[in-house]
């Protein structure tokens, strides 16, 4: 790929090998941004002490052996040994042309594709999704999109909570009310949430009902056909609701991606047995536990992973261990990414440690917890309703679209929209604003959910990026040109043209970094930087009113490359891009 950092890194490595010998051919050239050039190589500072040389002298010798070719226009050593590198305008223009001509924006698929399982969203059956599910859903979906674009085989896994003790009371309450309460096609999870709360109230206040519920759990776990049929009613109603939310969010999850807790139910016993057979699990105070090394409580005592409770029942740890075992032994995963809330960090650390003790995880299989931080209100506390309750996700999205409509109507537009078109655009703006606000911050950080900030058409927001793409499309419409036919060639004249073209060359690196670390905010930051560079270009470099046809063709090519980069980047983030705004 025409990524400047990779190109310069390769040339500096060659120079290092020429100066210090083949043993340093793989040394890190330490390519970093520079205030005085396009990039700088800091390898001389990093290596000088190791090889017994003065950094400045070593830097001078590296420069003397550096092949600048047609890539580097200027090299300068500054300070204690910084090597400042300025790229050739001609090379930048040629590489931008390559980006435009390639359907993948000159980003090649990875050489060694992996099978990656991304576990995300994971709502609970018979409960409405709330704001806490927002981040795990959209961050996970973006991670899956990014890795798929890079060429990996991605398996989406929606590990829904569809098994366990609560289903005893839910099924019994269903029988009390009649199946129609949840079996209607138009049944909403708002009703089902009330249904869940009523079942819980009866369970807590009616001993006879509680006993019936506990017995029903036994029948469910034993595979009683009638109990399973009733359980399926609850699951199907919830699936319809989940799918309605996913469709509105533009999330790429389907029923085929659901492997809930029930899927692993038959694997729990064999998983526990294998841990016992390997001497990893042993009885402790009546419960079967594993004690992975390195985990202790405040009193210094080893912390247990409870694999089977005193009453013989299983828990989340058992299910998660069975899941790891299945993904390694049956699905042959190379990498597993768990997009789950940060409070579960210790749980996953200990589960992964036990899985390594069992041999299910090794150096060839990578398991990682992609931690998700909390969503805060403008008061800095966990986002809640005014009454102190959990914010329902569907209601939050409704409000986002409503506010987006008001903001949209306040912005001047080049054309009038009929009501249907306006509604479509406003939906995309509202949903895109919510998603981008989340994706633009580090996933393990808390962030403040502020409608006024996220729906603004200026600054680092979804609407600003959507508008940037729509503005480019508007230029092509006014010019009567199809962006797919704008091929240049690209010529660099104005500094704003150079800055935009250079920024476009960094797309591949941004996607690769986001995929490697499972951090979509790195891609979001890049996409914003492209839009920012384009704004400067737009203000300084007239396109349709360019001074000559050659300049016009070049600027249209830059617009086309920018449009494809913005739309592709936003697509990988899961943010919609309306053609008109």
mmCIF file of N, CA and C in Angstrom, residues 141 185 263 268 282 285 290 298 326 332 360 368 372 432 486 523 563 572:
data_model
loop_
_atom_site.group_PDB
_atom_site.id
_atom_site.type_symbol
_atom_site.label_atom_id
_atom_site.label_comp_id
_atom_site.label_asym_id
_atom_site.label_seq_id
_atom_site.Cartn_x
_atom_site.Cartn_y
_atom_site.Cartn_z
ATOM 1 N N UNK A 141 -19.675 -4.263 16.177
ATOM 2 C CA UNK A 141 -19.996 -4.337 14.757
ATOM 3 C C UNK A 141 -18.927 -3.666 13.914
ATOM 4 N N UNK A 185 -47.496 -11.532 16.983
ATOM 5 C CA UNK A 185 -46.456 -11.000 16.108
ATOM 6 C C UNK A 185 -46.162 -9.541 16.417
ATOM 7 N N UNK A 263 -26.985 -22.562 23.752
ATOM 8 C CA UNK A 263 -26.227 -23.328 22.756
ATOM 9 C C UNK A 263 -25.152 -24.176 23.423
ATOM 10 N N UNK A 268 -21.479 -27.978 29.042
ATOM 11 C CA UNK A 268 -21.008 -27.575 30.368
ATOM 12 C C UNK A 268 -20.442 -28.761 31.146
ATOM 13 N N UNK A 282 -10.953 -28.448 41.467
ATOM 14 C CA UNK A 282 -11.053 -29.274 42.675
ATOM 15 C C UNK A 282 -12.097 -28.660 43.599
ATOM 16 N N UNK A 285 -14.856 -25.759 49.651
ATOM 17 C CA UNK A 285 -16.080 -25.365 50.360
ATOM 18 C C UNK A 285 -17.331 -25.836 49.633
ATOM 19 N N UNK A 290 -11.373 -23.585 40.217
ATOM 20 C CA UNK A 290 -10.006 -23.550 39.699
ATOM 21 C C UNK A 290 -9.350 -22.299 40.274
ATOM 22 N N UNK A 298 -7.914 -9.275 48.537
ATOM 23 C CA UNK A 298 -7.281 -8.284 49.405
ATOM 24 C C UNK A 298 -6.572 -8.930 50.583
ATOM 25 N N UNK A 326 -15.175 -24.642 22.841
ATOM 26 C CA UNK A 326 -15.868 -24.884 21.580
ATOM 27 C C UNK A 326 -15.235 -24.084 20.449
ATOM 28 N N UNK A 332 -12.164 -23.619 15.480
ATOM 29 C CA UNK A 332 -10.753 -23.413 15.112
ATOM 30 C C UNK A 332 -10.422 -21.924 14.944
ATOM 31 N N UNK A 360 -6.511 -24.942 26.150
ATOM 32 C CA UNK A 360 -7.395 -24.488 25.073
ATOM 33 C C UNK A 360 -6.870 -23.210 24.436
ATOM 34 N N UNK A 368 -8.987 -11.937 23.669
ATOM 35 C CA UNK A 368 -8.843 -10.604 24.238
ATOM 36 C C UNK A 368 -10.198 -10.022 24.623
ATOM 37 N N UNK A 372 -15.336 -2.164 27.310
ATOM 38 C CA UNK A 372 -16.239 -1.074 26.944
ATOM 39 C C UNK A 372 -16.545 -0.239 28.182
ATOM 40 N N UNK A 432 -26.465 8.125 12.859
ATOM 41 C CA UNK A 432 -25.034 8.305 12.632
ATOM 42 C C UNK A 432 -24.375 9.135 13.706
ATOM 43 N N UNK A 486 -13.884 10.356 -12.470
ATOM 44 C CA UNK A 486 -12.845 11.364 -12.197
ATOM 45 C C UNK A 486 -11.536 10.656 -11.925
ATOM 46 N N UNK A 523 -9.643 4.573 13.672
ATOM 47 C CA UNK A 523 -10.132 4.827 12.320
ATOM 48 C C UNK A 523 -10.998 6.081 12.306
ATOM 49 N N UNK A 563 -13.965 11.376 -1.348
ATOM 50 C CA UNK A 563 -15.313 10.841 -1.170
ATOM 51 C C UNK A 563 -15.278 9.343 -0.881
ATOM 52 N N UNK A 572 -17.063 1.347 7.418
ATOM 53 C CA UNK A 572 -16.394 0.437 8.342
ATOM 54 C C UNK A 572 -16.737 0.761 9.791
#
